[in-house]
GROMACS .gro file of C-alpha atoms in nm:
model
  443
    1MET     CA    1  16.304  11.648   4.697
    2SER     CA    2  16.080  11.838   4.942
    3ARG     CA    3  16.114  12.194   5.037
    4SER     CA    4  16.430  12.262   5.282
    5ILE     CA    5  16.164  12.406   5.637
    6LEU     CA    6  16.340  12.643   5.875
    7ILE     CA    7  16.227  12.663   6.228
    8LYS     CA    8  16.356  12.962   6.368
    9GLY     CA    9  16.335  13.035   6.797
   10ALA     CA   10  16.159  12.761   6.943
   11ARG     CA   11  16.199  12.554   7.222
   12LEU     CA   12  16.365  12.215   7.088
   13ILE     CA   13  16.295  11.919   7.332
   14ASP     CA   14  16.542  11.605   7.304
   15PRO     CA   15  16.498  11.314   7.492
   16VAL     CA   16  16.724  11.143   7.356
   17THR     CA   17  17.020  11.375   7.384
   18GLY     CA   18  16.867  11.603   7.647
   19VAL     CA   19  16.801  11.900   7.455
   20ASP     CA   20  16.582  12.135   7.636
   21ARG     CA   21  16.635  12.475   7.497
   22THR     CA   22  16.627  12.761   7.198
   23GLY     CA   23  16.687  12.710   6.853
   24ASP     CA   24  16.699  12.690   6.521
   25LEU     CA   25  16.558  12.344   6.345
   26LEU     CA   26  16.642  12.239   5.977
   27VAL     CA   27  16.528  12.006   5.818
   28ARG     CA   28  16.696  11.905   5.459
   29ASP     CA   29  16.679  11.572   5.212
   30GLY     CA   30  16.419  11.390   5.448
   31ARG     CA   31  16.685  11.464   5.727
   32VAL     CA   32  16.716  11.708   6.061
   33ALA     CA   33  17.032  11.934   5.900
   34GLY     CA   34  17.306  12.159   6.016
   35LEU     CA   35  17.205  12.509   5.970
   36ASP     CA   36  17.531  12.643   5.768
   37LYS     CA   37  17.304  12.597   5.412
   38SER     CA   38  16.957  12.679   5.440
   39ASP     CA   39  16.847  12.938   5.091
   40GLY     CA   40  16.518  12.845   4.977
   41ALA     CA   41  16.380  12.736   5.313
   42ARG     CA   42  16.051  12.782   5.403
   43VAL     CA   43  16.095  12.967   5.703
   44ILE     CA   44  15.870  12.906   6.028
   45ASP     CA   45  15.860  13.156   6.344
   46GLY     CA   46  15.884  12.930   6.634
   47ALA     CA   47  15.864  13.199   6.892
   48GLY     CA   48  15.622  13.007   7.180
   49LEU     CA   49  15.596  12.687   7.009
   50VAL     CA   50  15.777  12.338   7.089
   51ALA     CA   51  15.994  12.187   6.848
   52ALA     CA   52  15.999  11.755   6.927
   53PRO     CA   53  16.045  11.452   6.808
   54GLY     CA   54  15.743  11.306   6.648
   55PHE     CA   55  15.564  11.088   6.822
   56ILE     CA   56  15.520  10.728   6.779
   57ASP     CA   57  15.181  10.472   6.858
   58LEU     CA   58  15.239  10.166   7.008
   59HIS     CA   59  14.882  10.088   6.923
   60ALA     CA   60  14.653  10.183   6.768
   61HIS     CA   61  14.333  10.029   6.546
   62MET     CA   62  14.394  10.113   6.187
   63ARG     CA   63  14.090   9.873   6.099
   64GLU     CA   64  14.217   9.776   5.716
   65PRO     CA   65  14.185   9.583   5.570
   66GLY     CA   66  13.785   9.490   5.660
   67PHE     CA   67  13.698   9.660   5.835
   68GLU     CA   68  13.661  10.081   5.632
   69ASP     CA   69  13.382  10.168   5.722
   70LYS     CA   70  13.501  10.224   6.104
   71GLU     CA   71  13.877  10.401   5.972
   72SER     CA   72  14.081  10.357   5.670
   73ILE     CA   73  14.496  10.378   5.619
   74GLU     CA   74  14.432  10.711   5.494
   75THR     CA   75  14.244  10.891   5.733
   76GLY     CA   76  14.417  10.689   6.002
   77THR     CA   77  14.735  10.877   5.894
   78ALA     CA   78  14.582  11.153   5.853
   79ALA     CA   79  14.481  11.172   6.252
   80ALA     CA   80  14.799  11.066   6.351
   81ALA     CA   81  14.965  11.310   6.141
   82ALA     CA   82  14.711  11.612   6.323
   83GLY     CA   83  14.763  11.458   6.683
   84GLY     CA   84  15.157  11.478   6.611
   85PHE     CA   85  15.196  11.119   6.560
   86THR     CA   86  15.513  11.021   6.294
   87THR     CA   87  15.498  10.684   6.304
   88VAL     CA   88  15.202  10.475   6.412
   89CYS     CA   89  15.199  10.076   6.496
   90CYS     CA   90  14.835   9.867   6.392
   91MET     CA   91  14.722   9.643   6.545
   92PRO     CA   92  14.599   9.248   6.388
   93ASN     CA   93  14.258   9.257   6.462
   94THR     CA   94  14.155   9.296   6.084
   95GLU     CA   95  13.997   9.091   5.845
   96PRO     CA   96  14.196   8.947   5.729
   97THR     CA   97  14.392   8.964   6.020
   98ILE     CA   98  14.781   8.992   6.031
   99ASP     CA   99  14.908   8.627   6.017
  100SER     CA  100  15.060   8.647   5.676
  101ALA     CA  101  15.302   8.817   5.462
  102THR     CA  102  15.046   8.924   5.208
  103VAL     CA  103  14.861   9.172   5.509
  104VAL     CA  104  15.207   9.266   5.585
  105ASN     CA  105  15.251   9.364   5.310
  106PHE     CA  106  14.957   9.502   5.189
  107ILE     CA  107  14.904   9.786   5.496
  108ALA     CA  108  15.283   9.909   5.408
  109GLN     CA  109  15.107   9.930   5.049
  110GLN     CA  110  14.823  10.071   5.138
  111ALA     CA  111  15.020  10.297   5.431
  112ARG     CA  112  15.271  10.427   5.126
  113ALA     CA  113  14.999  10.555   4.929
  114ALA     CA  114  14.785  10.733   5.217
  115GLY     CA  115  15.116  10.983   5.312
  116PRO     CA  116  15.419  11.014   5.458
  117VAL     CA  117  15.360  10.925   5.832
  118ARG     CA  118  15.508  10.549   5.891
  119VAL     CA  119  15.293  10.290   5.942
  120LEU     CA  120  15.423   9.942   6.104
  121SER     CA  121  15.258   9.618   6.168
  122PHE     CA  122  15.160   9.383   6.455
  123GLY     CA  123  15.159   9.082   6.330
  124SER     CA  124  14.932   8.807   6.525
  125VAL     CA  125  15.024   8.545   6.773
  126SER     CA  126  14.815   8.274   6.685
  127LYS     CA  127  14.611   8.233   6.330
  128GLY     CA  128  14.314   8.434   6.297
  129ARG     CA  129  14.352   8.562   6.592
  130ARG     CA  130  14.188   8.194   6.706
  131GLY     CA  131  14.429   8.130   7.024
  132VAL     CA  132  14.509   7.779   6.880
  133GLU     CA  133  14.815   7.811   6.634
  134LEU     CA  134  15.052   7.986   6.635
  135THR     CA  135  15.168   8.185   6.318
  136ASP     CA  136  15.486   8.153   6.143
  137MET     CA  137  15.672   8.424   6.284
  138GLU     CA  138  15.985   8.393   6.150
  139GLU     CA  139  15.751   8.446   5.820
  140LEU     CA  140  15.597   8.755   5.962
  141ALA     CA  141  15.969   8.901   6.104
  142ALA     CA  142  16.106   8.900   5.757
  143ALA     CA  143  15.800   9.070   5.599
  144GLY     CA  144  15.888   9.372   5.874
  145VAL     CA  145  15.623   9.310   6.159
  146VAL     CA  146  15.772   9.541   6.468
  147GLY     CA  147  15.619   9.281   6.766
  148PHE     CA  148  15.312   9.018   6.793
  149THR     CA  149  15.002   9.045   6.934
  150ASP     CA  150  14.583   8.939   6.932
  151ASP     CA  151  14.508   9.271   7.016
  152GLY     CA  152  14.105   9.269   7.102
  153SER     CA  153  14.184   8.987   7.274
  154PRO     CA  154  14.443   8.813   7.533
  155VAL     CA  155  14.674   8.534   7.411
  156ALA     CA  156  14.443   8.206   7.481
  157THR     CA  157  14.620   8.018   7.685
  158GLY     CA  158  14.909   7.990   7.883
  159HIS     CA  159  15.040   7.769   7.689
  160LEU     CA  160  15.040   7.981   7.387
  161MET     CA  161  15.235   8.258   7.518
  162GLU     CA  162  15.457   8.047   7.665
  163MET     CA  163  15.570   7.955   7.262
  164ALA     CA  164  15.517   8.308   7.168
  165LEU     CA  165  15.778   8.446   7.405
  166LEU     CA  166  16.026   8.155   7.296
  167TYR     CA  167  15.991   8.224   6.956
  168ALA     CA  168  15.975   8.575   6.960
  169GLY     CA  169  16.246   8.644   7.247
  170ASP     CA  170  16.450   8.434   6.954
  171LEU     CA  171  16.368   8.672   6.702
  172GLY     CA  172  16.457   8.998   6.898
  173LEU     CA  173  16.046   9.072   6.915
  174PRO     CA  174  15.861   9.195   7.152
  175VAL     CA  175  15.502   8.980   7.275
  176MET     CA  176  15.199   9.257   7.327
  177ASP     CA  177  14.916   9.106   7.514
  178HIS     CA  178  14.629   9.271   7.593
  179CYS     CA  179  14.562   9.135   7.917
  180GLU     CA  180  14.128   8.999   8.012
  181ASP     CA  181  14.067   8.654   8.151
  182HIS     CA  182  13.718   8.679   7.902
  183SER     CA  183  13.587   8.439   8.142
  184ILE     CA  184  13.529   8.690   8.389
  185THR     CA  185  13.423   9.028   8.220
  186GLN     CA  186  13.222   8.871   7.905
  187GLY     CA  187  13.327   9.139   7.673
  188LEU     CA  188  13.174   9.408   7.958
  189GLY     CA  189  13.327   9.753   7.914
  190MET     CA  190  13.294   9.912   8.264
  191HIS     CA  191  13.485   9.890   8.593
  192GLU     CA  192  13.379   9.673   8.879
  193GLY     CA  193  13.329   9.966   9.139
  194ALA     CA  194  13.048  10.266   9.333
  195VAL     CA  195  12.941  10.386   8.924
  196ALA     CA  196  12.882   9.998   8.814
  197SER     CA  197  12.661   9.961   9.075
  198ARG     CA  198  12.483  10.277   9.074
  199LEU     CA  199  12.444  10.223   8.647
  200GLY     CA  200  12.290   9.843   8.719
  201LEU     CA  201  12.570   9.758   8.505
  202ALA     CA  202  12.783   9.427   8.565
  203GLY     CA  203  13.093   9.500   8.642
  204TYR     CA  204  13.466   9.446   8.464
  205PRO     CA  205  13.713   9.391   8.781
  206ALA     CA  206  14.098   9.523   8.814
  207ALA     CA  207  14.133   9.136   8.866
  208ALA     CA  208  14.047   9.006   8.543
  209GLU     CA  209  14.310   9.218   8.401
  210GLU     CA  210  14.539   9.159   8.710
  211SER     CA  211  14.571   8.746   8.626
  212ILE     CA  212  14.689   8.797   8.297
  213VAL     CA  213  14.964   9.038   8.362
  214ALA     CA  214  15.065   8.814   8.637
  215ARG     CA  215  15.046   8.486   8.429
  216ASP     CA  216  15.241   8.661   8.161
  217ILE     CA  217  15.546   8.757   8.436
  218ALA     CA  218  15.538   8.415   8.562
  219LEU     CA  219  15.571   8.320   8.205
  220LEU     CA  220  15.882   8.534   8.102
  221GLY     CA  221  16.061   8.463   8.423
  222LEU     CA  222  16.011   8.099   8.293
  223THR     CA  223  16.119   8.157   7.908
  224GLY     CA  224  16.264   8.446   7.875
  225GLY     CA  225  16.177   8.733   7.579
  226HIS     CA  226  15.998   9.021   7.636
  227PHE     CA  227  15.669   9.069   7.746
  228HIS     CA  228  15.522   9.364   7.706
  229ALA     CA  229  15.199   9.483   7.868
  230ALA     CA  230  14.890   9.649   7.673
  231HIS     CA  231  14.727   9.895   7.777
  232LEU     CA  232  14.723   9.848   8.170
  233SER     CA  233  14.494  10.033   8.370
  234ALA     CA  234  14.454   9.860   8.742
  235SER     CA  235  14.722  10.028   8.992
  236GLY     CA  236  14.774   9.594   9.114
  237SER     CA  237  14.872   9.593   8.722
  238VAL     CA  238  15.142   9.789   8.752
  239GLU     CA  239  15.261   9.684   9.075
  240MET     CA  240  15.325   9.388   8.924
  241VAL     CA  241  15.551   9.562   8.680
  242ARG     CA  242  15.741   9.717   8.885
  243ALA     CA  243  15.821   9.385   9.076
  244ALA     CA  244  15.928   9.253   8.722
  245LYS     CA  245  16.097   9.532   8.636
  246ALA     CA  246  16.310   9.543   8.983
  247ARG     CA  247  16.402   9.173   8.904
  248GLY     CA  248  16.580   9.203   8.544
  249LEU     CA  249  16.244   9.064   8.371
  250HIS     CA  250  16.228   9.223   8.033
  251VAL     CA  251  15.875   9.362   8.031
  252THR     CA  252  15.766   9.679   7.914
  253ALA     CA  253  15.436   9.874   7.958
  254GLU     CA  254  15.199  10.089   7.821
  255ALA     CA  255  14.924  10.349   7.919
  256THR     CA  256  14.655  10.522   7.728
  257PRO     CA  257  14.527  10.900   7.728
  258HIS     CA  258  14.206  10.759   7.837
  259HIS     CA  259  14.338  10.598   8.117
  260LEU     CA  260  14.529  10.831   8.256
  261LEU     CA  261  14.298  11.154   8.265
  262MET     CA  262  13.967  10.980   8.278
  263THR     CA  263  13.786  10.787   8.534
  264GLU     CA  264  13.514  10.580   8.568
  265GLU     CA  265  13.240  10.861   8.624
  266TRP     CA  266  13.277  10.987   8.224
  267VAL     CA  267  13.037  10.667   8.154
  268LEU     CA  268  12.769  10.891   8.386
  269GLY     CA  269  12.845  11.110   8.102
  270ALA     CA  270  12.912  11.555   8.154
  271GLN     CA  271  13.290  11.439   8.081
  272GLY     CA  272  13.334  11.312   8.468
  273ARG     CA  273  13.229  11.599   8.684
  274GLY     CA  274  12.949  11.391   8.827
  275SER     CA  275  12.958  11.107   9.096
  276ALA     CA  276  12.798  10.790   9.201
  277VAL     CA  277  12.554  10.980   9.420
  278ASP     CA  278  12.470  11.219   9.218
  279SER     CA  279  12.074  11.208   9.008
  280LEU     CA  280  12.153  11.020   8.698
  281SER     CA  281  12.086  11.269   8.395
  282ILE     CA  282  12.028  11.206   8.072
  283ALA     CA  283  12.404  11.177   7.961
  284ALA     CA  284  12.462  10.913   8.198
  285TYR     CA  285  12.563  10.566   8.011
  286ASP     CA  286  12.763  10.716   7.780
  287THR     CA  287  12.929  10.483   7.543
  288ARG     CA  288  13.147  10.665   7.429
  289ALA     CA  289  13.323  10.560   7.717
  290LYS     CA  290  13.258  10.185   7.711
  291VAL     CA  291  13.651  10.043   7.654
  292SER     CA  292  13.814   9.789   7.725
  293PRO     CA  293  13.969   9.758   7.965
  294PRO     CA  294  13.711  10.001   8.135
  295LEU     CA  295  13.793  10.366   8.235
  296ARG     CA  296  13.864  10.297   8.654
  297ALA     CA  297  13.871  10.443   8.964
  298ARG     CA  298  14.058  10.731   9.073
  299VAL     CA  299  14.335  10.526   9.238
  300ASP     CA  300  14.380  10.323   8.927
  301ARG     CA  301  14.442  10.649   8.738
  302SER     CA  302  14.681  10.786   9.011
  303ALA     CA  303  14.906  10.479   9.019
  304LEU     CA  304  14.927  10.519   8.653
  305VAL     CA  305  15.009  10.924   8.623
  306ALA     CA  306  15.280  10.753   8.848
  307ALA     CA  307  15.415  10.504   8.732
  308LEU     CA  308  15.420  10.692   8.399
  309ARG     CA  309  15.645  10.993   8.561
  310ASP     CA  310  15.904  10.717   8.752
  311GLY     CA  311  15.960  10.504   8.377
  312THR     CA  312  15.740  10.188   8.540
  313ILE     CA  313  15.536  10.275   8.211
  314ASP     CA  314  15.745  10.277   7.961
  315ALA     CA  315  15.523  10.442   7.627
  316ILE     CA  316  15.180  10.582   7.630
  317ALA     CA  317  14.979  10.445   7.274
  318THR     CA  318  14.703  10.517   7.193
  319ASP     CA  319  14.484  10.282   7.168
  320HIS     CA  320  14.289  10.415   6.895
  321ALA     CA  321  13.986  10.242   6.822
  322PRO     CA  322  13.774  10.425   6.637
  323HIS     CA  323  13.401  10.292   6.551
  324THR     CA  324  13.077  10.404   6.366
  325PHE     CA  325  12.810  10.583   6.448
  326GLY     CA  326  12.584  10.306   6.474
  327ASP     CA  327  12.825  10.093   6.700
  328LYS     CA  328  12.780  10.339   7.017
  329ALA     CA  329  12.411  10.495   6.945
  330VAL     CA  330  12.293  10.102   7.128
  331PRO     CA  331  12.248  10.058   7.509
  332PHE     CA  332  12.535  10.020   7.641
  333ASP     CA  333  12.590   9.691   7.714
  334GLU     CA  334  12.518   9.648   7.316
  335ALA     CA  335  12.789   9.928   7.296
  336ALA     CA  336  13.163   9.804   7.082
  337VAL     CA  337  13.410   9.900   7.306
  338GLY     CA  338  13.673  10.140   7.210
  339ILE     CA  339  13.750  10.536   7.227
  340SER     CA  340  13.866  10.708   6.910
  341VAL     CA  341  14.202  10.918   6.999
  342LEU     CA  342  14.417  11.027   6.772
  343ASP     CA  343  14.304  11.365   6.720
  344THR     CA  344  14.337  11.490   7.040
  345ALA     CA  345  14.596  11.260   7.254
  346PHE     CA  346  14.833  11.532   7.267
  347ALA     CA  347  14.610  11.796   7.371
  348SER     CA  348  14.470  11.636   7.628
  349LEU     CA  349  14.723  11.438   7.744
  350MET     CA  350  14.874  11.843   7.796
  351GLY     CA  351  14.619  11.837   8.096
  352LEU     CA  352  14.869  11.661   8.304
  353VAL     CA  353  15.105  11.913   8.237
  354HIS     CA  354  14.885  12.221   8.307
  355HIS     CA  355  14.791  12.037   8.618
  356GLY     CA  356  15.085  11.958   8.736
  357GLU     CA  357  15.130  11.612   8.730
  358LEU     CA  358  15.374  11.570   8.476
  359ASP     CA  359  15.668  11.759   8.300
  360LEU     CA  360  15.688  11.842   7.916
  361ALA     CA  361  16.006  11.651   7.927
  362THR     CA  362  15.868  11.308   8.037
  363LEU     CA  363  15.563  11.349   7.832
  364ILE     CA  364  15.762  11.377   7.540
  365ALA     CA  365  15.983  11.143   7.615
  366ARG     CA  366  15.724  10.886   7.662
  367LEU     CA  367  15.542  11.004   7.364
  368THR     CA  368  15.897  10.907   7.190
  369ILE     CA  369  16.214  10.720   7.265
  370GLY     CA  370  15.953  10.549   7.524
  371PRO     CA  371  15.792  10.373   7.215
  372ALA     CA  372  16.083  10.325   7.012
  373ALA     CA  373  16.280  10.146   7.354
  374VAL     CA  374  16.006   9.907   7.321
  375LEU     CA  375  16.062   9.865   6.939
  376GLY     CA  376  16.403   9.813   6.968
  377ASP     CA  377  16.732   9.978   6.958
  378ARG     CA  378  16.720  10.050   6.535
  379PHE     CA  379  16.395  10.261   6.567
  380GLN     CA  380  16.597  10.515   6.855
  381GLU     CA  381  16.686  10.750   6.562
  382LEU     CA  382  16.285  10.814   6.493
  383ALA     CA  383  16.273  10.939   6.866
  384THR     CA  384  16.565  11.242   6.818
  385LEU     CA  385  16.634  11.615   6.647
  386ALA     CA  386  16.992  11.462   6.652
  387GLU     CA  387  17.189  11.597   6.300
  388GLY     CA  388  17.164  11.298   6.014
  389THR     CA  389  16.813  11.172   6.169
  390PRO     CA  390  16.537  11.119   6.003
  391ALA     CA  391  16.317  11.409   6.022
  392ASP     CA  392  16.061  11.333   6.229
  393ILE     CA  393  15.922  11.650   6.404
  394VAL     CA  394  15.633  11.805   6.530
  395LEU     CA  395  15.517  12.171   6.612
  396PHE     CA  396  15.261  12.238   6.879
  397ASP     CA  397  15.170  12.510   7.088
  398PRO     CA  398  15.129  12.481   7.441
  399ASP     CA  399  14.919  12.667   7.553
  400GLU     CA  400  14.640  12.688   7.285
  401GLU     CA  401  14.267  12.644   7.337
  402TRP     CA  402  14.015  12.470   7.101
  403ILE     CA  403  13.764  12.311   7.104
  404VAL     CA  404  13.733  11.944   7.020
  405ASP     CA  405  13.457  11.956   6.724
  406ALA     CA  406  13.349  11.611   6.554
  407ALA     CA  407  13.314  11.756   6.225
  408GLN     CA  408  13.728  11.857   6.230
  409LEU     CA  409  13.852  11.550   6.389
  410PHE     CA  410  14.037  11.356   6.052
  411SER     CA  411  13.932  11.057   6.156
  412LYS     CA  412  13.630  10.827   6.059
  413GLY     CA  413  13.604  10.811   6.392
  414LYS     CA  414  13.395  11.048   6.623
  415ASN     CA  415  13.360  10.818   6.901
  416THR     CA  416  13.558  11.029   7.184
  417PRO     CA  417  13.392  11.163   7.521
  418LEU     CA  418  13.596  11.476   7.479
  419ILE     CA  419  13.352  11.616   7.175
  420GLY     CA  420  13.291  11.925   7.319
  421ALA     CA  421  13.582  11.964   7.536
  422THR     CA  422  13.847  12.281   7.530
  423LEU     CA  423  14.175  12.124   7.593
  424GLN     CA  424  14.516  12.326   7.576
  425GLY     CA  425  14.815  12.232   7.363
  426ARG     CA  426  14.771  12.253   6.979
  427VAL     CA  427  14.961  12.062   6.751
  428LYS     CA  428  15.044  12.339   6.447
  429LEU     CA  429  15.278  12.130   6.233
  430THR     CA  430  15.399  11.769   6.203
  431ILE     CA  431  15.676  11.637   5.940
  432ALA     CA  432  15.705  11.264   5.875
  433ALA     CA  433  16.038  11.180   5.727
  434GLY     CA  434  16.083  11.475   5.582
  435GLU     CA  435  15.769  11.561   5.446
  436VAL     CA  436  15.501  11.792   5.620
  437ALA     CA  437  15.260  11.602   5.687
  438TYR     CA  438  14.994  11.762   5.847
  439ASP     CA  439  14.963  12.198   5.858
  440GLY     CA  440  14.755  12.407   6.145
  441LEU     CA  441  14.999  12.705   6.055
  442ARG     CA  442  14.828  12.731   5.725
  443SER     CA  443  14.469  12.653   5.802
   0.00000   0.00000   0.00000
């Protein structure tokens, strides 16, 4: 059994119980324990630090099996732990895809070997993610998947989405959709706006996302079930989700750190400090800022932050998408879409807190109880510091500044436009299921 850990004098924030106070926290035998017996525990001075439930990521690309040159479950969970995440949900755009119990079991086995960070799987909606035939959802649910998605691609047709919502609804599991009309976007990774015009790039309009969000909400009204909108990026999508919730439909939504913090100007380089009217610098066409859906206009970013505050957006999810250097070191139109996020997610999001756009308790709630609620009631115990629950805990310094250095990232993916940026807020210790998964106090 692992050694007990006593965190003394930290600010404790628990969104489930509403606790926000200074106090002590004991981990013993893998669980949050009472303070009556702490003999022999490792004692950590928590003064100036915040202890919260470990973060839960609904949406990460672990790349294994099939694309271990980009990431493995071992390196991905190491990056997750360094970012304060104790549970990650992996997407099925692997090779083979997660469309059978065999692949679900393989991922679970690899995760157990990698360390204590919990890895959950989303099964694919369609066999081979080809958008033609539903997977055996009952088999996948029995194997332990927590939902279904063809992420990387949208659910291909309205009929397939209708059937998915019906079958997954009977199983009590969500259907997550990557809302993108490929007939409009054709794989583009640049928002249709002023920056795209300045760069001479074809644009991916917000309507390509909004049209699929509208389709899926309409089908949800027809079938029931649970529709989860992945990585919302457009203000119009936010309004449709808000209206659907007001109608009582079971729709949930997530936003990524990059869509909450960055805008289309980041493709110009210089970490978003340029504008479409400036002279172009050598840093323009920054492929590290190419992502799907694309970084959008400032009005969209503001709408996402407002929706995060009021709960229209239930959760922050990283959409961690690591790539090799070669995937990005090509002309913008040829570059892979995606940003490597797990290492930097929390620290970058603290920018919302330090700039007064979001309070710390709400940020923690959207990283913990929000995603747990999307996954279902059985996961709520992972989002609390209540005595007797699994000890999934993150301890962080909200004020420590650090510079993002590619060589120091745990992920194989160094494809983030935050390289060289100064962030304020740093994870110091991550405990998953009572085991130390990351220890920045001793580094």
